[in-house]
């Protein structure tokens, strides 16, 4: 794992010759050693197809390639940072939440209608996510950003999890998700917004939830 959490809002990445990382542009805070930062125009490990997919999705968050020998401190906007290890599985996450990730991971996009049909597309509109989400697959680590910190909630076939769409950050594993409507007490007292919907995740995996309903 090349990432080490310095505190809740900053990570240190170890950069080794012959390997590379990707990070959000402007996220470098400081570095030691012989490290280079290059604007990435090929869409990460997924290549041109991945880049085009993100442009269609409106997920053209600019990346930079980080290479060389040394260590780099990353952080962005004072957001809390969570490091998520992947062991061959797939992480589903919005592009603007990506702080940094291993260059070994395969990057792509997924149409939300493929996970929930029409309600999956409605989910994208409710959360402001659009019609696509970013996928990262393989063996490596991903550093994601969130408001107020992140908790991991396990999901099993026997215990699905319901999440406020505004608090959803990411998920990994073999999960199905669908958006359902629900009338809650917040709607009754005038805070009718995302609380009128619930994102239900079922299957086997983990969902990451932030301690806030704010978008980045």
Tab-separated table of C-alpha atoms in Angstrom, residues 42-201:
chain	number	residue	atom	x	y	z
A	42	UNK	CA	-5.167	9.505	-21.401
A	43	UNK	CA	-7.845	8.823	-18.809
A	44	UNK	CA	-5.693	6.821	-16.390
A	45	UNK	CA	-5.199	3.087	-16.778
A	46	UNK	CA	-8.412	2.794	-18.759
A	47	UNK	CA	-6.960	4.768	-21.682
A	48	UNK	CA	-8.867	6.785	-24.246
A	49	UNK	CA	-12.132	4.859	-23.871
A	50	UNK	CA	-12.179	5.569	-20.151
A	51	UNK	CA	-11.475	9.247	-20.753
A	52	UNK	CA	-14.295	9.536	-23.301
A	53	UNK	CA	-16.654	7.749	-20.926
A	54	UNK	CA	-15.906	10.216	-18.163
A	55	UNK	CA	-16.393	13.177	-20.510
A	56	UNK	CA	-19.810	11.837	-21.492
A	57	UNK	CA	-20.556	11.338	-17.819
A	58	UNK	CA	-19.501	14.860	-16.958
A	59	UNK	CA	-16.813	13.283	-14.789
A	60	UNK	CA	-13.815	15.005	-16.354
A	61	UNK	CA	-12.083	15.689	-13.030
A	62	UNK	CA	-8.500	16.501	-14.101
A	63	UNK	CA	-5.829	14.043	-13.019
A	64	UNK	CA	-2.058	14.161	-12.877
A	65	UNK	CA	0.423	11.304	-13.152
A	66	UNK	CA	2.923	11.054	-10.302
A	67	UNK	CA	6.210	9.220	-10.945
A	68	UNK	CA	9.778	9.005	-9.641
A	69	UNK	CA	11.326	8.220	-6.273
A	70	UNK	CA	10.200	9.895	-3.064
A	71	UNK	CA	7.195	10.706	-0.930
A	72	UNK	CA	4.293	13.070	-1.591
A	73	UNK	CA	1.754	14.619	0.782
A	74	UNK	CA	-1.774	14.847	-0.627
A	75	UNK	CA	-4.860	16.674	0.618
A	76	UNK	CA	-7.552	18.825	-0.926
A	77	UNK	CA	-9.945	21.471	0.371
A	78	UNK	CA	-9.612	20.344	3.965
A	79	UNK	CA	-11.797	17.309	3.205
A	80	UNK	CA	-11.468	14.149	5.252
A	81	UNK	CA	-9.566	11.374	3.503
A	82	UNK	CA	-10.223	7.636	3.625
A	83	UNK	CA	-7.821	5.034	2.185
A	84	UNK	CA	-9.614	2.022	0.694
A	85	UNK	CA	-7.623	-1.129	-0.176
A	86	UNK	CA	-8.754	-3.200	-3.161
A	87	UNK	CA	-7.849	-6.865	-3.515
A	88	UNK	CA	-9.111	-7.615	-6.993
A	89	UNK	CA	-12.591	-6.218	-6.435
A	90	UNK	CA	-14.176	-3.056	-7.848
A	91	UNK	CA	-14.768	0.303	-6.188
A	92	UNK	CA	-17.657	2.469	-7.417
A	93	UNK	CA	-17.057	6.148	-6.619
A	94	UNK	CA	-17.688	9.607	-8.035
A	95	UNK	CA	-14.679	11.028	-9.889
A	96	UNK	CA	-14.585	14.256	-7.877
A	97	UNK	CA	-14.138	12.242	-4.667
A	98	UNK	CA	-10.890	10.684	-5.871
A	99	UNK	CA	-7.832	12.182	-4.187
A	100	UNK	CA	-5.240	9.637	-5.371
A	101	UNK	CA	-5.016	5.996	-6.442
A	102	UNK	CA	-2.547	3.339	-7.573
A	103	UNK	CA	-1.642	3.402	-11.240
A	104	UNK	CA	-2.083	-0.380	-11.338
A	105	UNK	CA	-5.842	-0.039	-10.961
A	106	UNK	CA	-8.031	-0.240	-14.043
A	107	UNK	CA	-10.203	2.843	-14.364
A	108	UNK	CA	-13.540	2.967	-16.145
A	109	UNK	CA	-17.128	4.186	-15.986
A	110	UNK	CA	-20.461	2.512	-15.342
A	111	UNK	CA	-23.920	3.613	-16.421
A	112	UNK	CA	-26.076	3.938	-13.300
A	113	UNK	CA	-28.995	2.416	-15.173
A	114	UNK	CA	-27.031	-0.849	-15.085
A	115	UNK	CA	-27.451	-0.869	-11.297
A	116	UNK	CA	-31.043	-0.066	-10.633
A	117	UNK	CA	-32.587	0.668	-14.023
A	118	UNK	CA	-34.645	3.837	-14.198
A	119	UNK	CA	-34.325	4.365	-10.445
A	120	UNK	CA	-30.574	4.148	-10.833
A	121	UNK	CA	-30.747	7.097	-13.201
A	122	UNK	CA	-33.055	8.915	-10.790
A	123	UNK	CA	-30.473	8.272	-8.090
A	124	UNK	CA	-27.873	10.066	-10.203
A	125	UNK	CA	-30.103	13.115	-10.447
A	126	UNK	CA	-30.986	13.091	-6.745
A	127	UNK	CA	-27.332	12.945	-5.688
A	128	UNK	CA	-26.053	15.254	-8.419
A	129	UNK	CA	-23.911	12.360	-9.653
A	130	UNK	CA	-25.247	12.356	-13.195
A	131	UNK	CA	-25.810	9.185	-15.209
A	132	UNK	CA	-22.399	7.558	-14.742
A	133	UNK	CA	-20.041	6.664	-11.913
A	134	UNK	CA	-16.303	5.923	-11.914
A	135	UNK	CA	-15.008	2.393	-11.335
A	136	UNK	CA	-11.563	1.310	-10.114
A	137	UNK	CA	-10.681	-2.372	-10.248
A	138	UNK	CA	-7.685	-4.509	-9.327
A	139	UNK	CA	-5.120	-4.723	-6.567
A	140	UNK	CA	-4.093	-1.441	-4.959
A	141	UNK	CA	-5.290	1.469	-2.852
A	142	UNK	CA	-7.615	4.408	-3.394
A	143	UNK	CA	-7.787	7.594	-1.314
A	144	UNK	CA	-11.262	9.179	-1.399
A	145	UNK	CA	-12.518	12.462	0.060
A	146	UNK	CA	-15.618	13.096	2.162
A	147	UNK	CA	-17.232	15.603	4.506
A	148	UNK	CA	-16.907	14.851	8.197
A	149	UNK	CA	-15.168	11.505	7.909
A	150	UNK	CA	-16.241	8.105	6.583
A	151	UNK	CA	-17.535	4.913	8.144
A	152	UNK	CA	-17.592	1.475	6.523
A	153	UNK	CA	-20.851	-0.441	6.710
A	154	UNK	CA	-20.733	-4.136	5.775
A	155	UNK	CA	-23.525	-5.405	3.556
A	156	UNK	CA	-24.547	-9.069	3.518
A	157	UNK	CA	-27.382	-10.934	1.772
A	158	UNK	CA	-29.090	-11.178	5.158
A	159	UNK	CA	-28.503	-7.536	6.129
A	160	UNK	CA	-28.970	-4.943	3.366
A	161	UNK	CA	-28.158	-1.330	4.203
A	162	UNK	CA	-30.255	1.773	3.515
A	163	UNK	CA	-28.307	5.011	3.000
A	164	UNK	CA	-29.311	8.631	2.503
A	165	UNK	CA	-28.190	9.265	-1.122
A	166	UNK	CA	-26.578	12.543	-0.058
A	167	UNK	CA	-24.388	10.703	2.499
A	168	UNK	CA	-23.292	7.966	0.088
A	169	UNK	CA	-19.574	8.089	-0.828
A	170	UNK	CA	-18.700	4.799	-2.530
A	171	UNK	CA	-19.146	1.049	-2.402
A	172	UNK	CA	-17.219	-2.070	-3.334
A	173	UNK	CA	-18.015	-5.731	-3.732
A	174	UNK	CA	-20.905	-7.518	-5.381
A	175	UNK	CA	-23.649	-5.083	-4.434
A	176	UNK	CA	-26.932	-4.200	-6.055
A	177	UNK	CA	-28.418	-0.821	-5.358
A	178	UNK	CA	-31.788	0.705	-5.958
A	179	UNK	CA	-33.459	3.958	-5.032
A	180	UNK	CA	-36.776	3.865	-3.205
A	181	UNK	CA	-39.038	6.599	-1.940
A	182	UNK	CA	-39.753	7.032	1.737
A	183	UNK	CA	-41.609	9.680	3.707
A	184	UNK	CA	-39.596	10.527	6.796
A	185	UNK	CA	-39.987	12.894	9.710
A	186	UNK	CA	-37.713	15.449	8.044
A	187	UNK	CA	-40.175	15.772	5.197
A	188	UNK	CA	-42.925	16.324	7.742
A	189	UNK	CA	-41.078	19.267	9.337
A	190	UNK	CA	-40.028	20.923	6.099
A	191	UNK	CA	-36.639	19.409	5.266
A	192	UNK	CA	-37.890	17.501	2.275
A	193	UNK	CA	-34.873	16.870	0.011
A	194	UNK	CA	-32.809	13.705	-0.387
A	195	UNK	CA	-34.454	12.237	2.726
A	196	UNK	CA	-37.491	11.436	0.612
A	197	UNK	CA	-35.321	8.782	-1.056
A	198	UNK	CA	-33.340	5.890	0.319
A	199	UNK	CA	-30.522	4.070	-1.431
A	200	UNK	CA	-30.841	0.357	-0.657
A	201	UNK	CA	-27.692	-1.744	-1.086
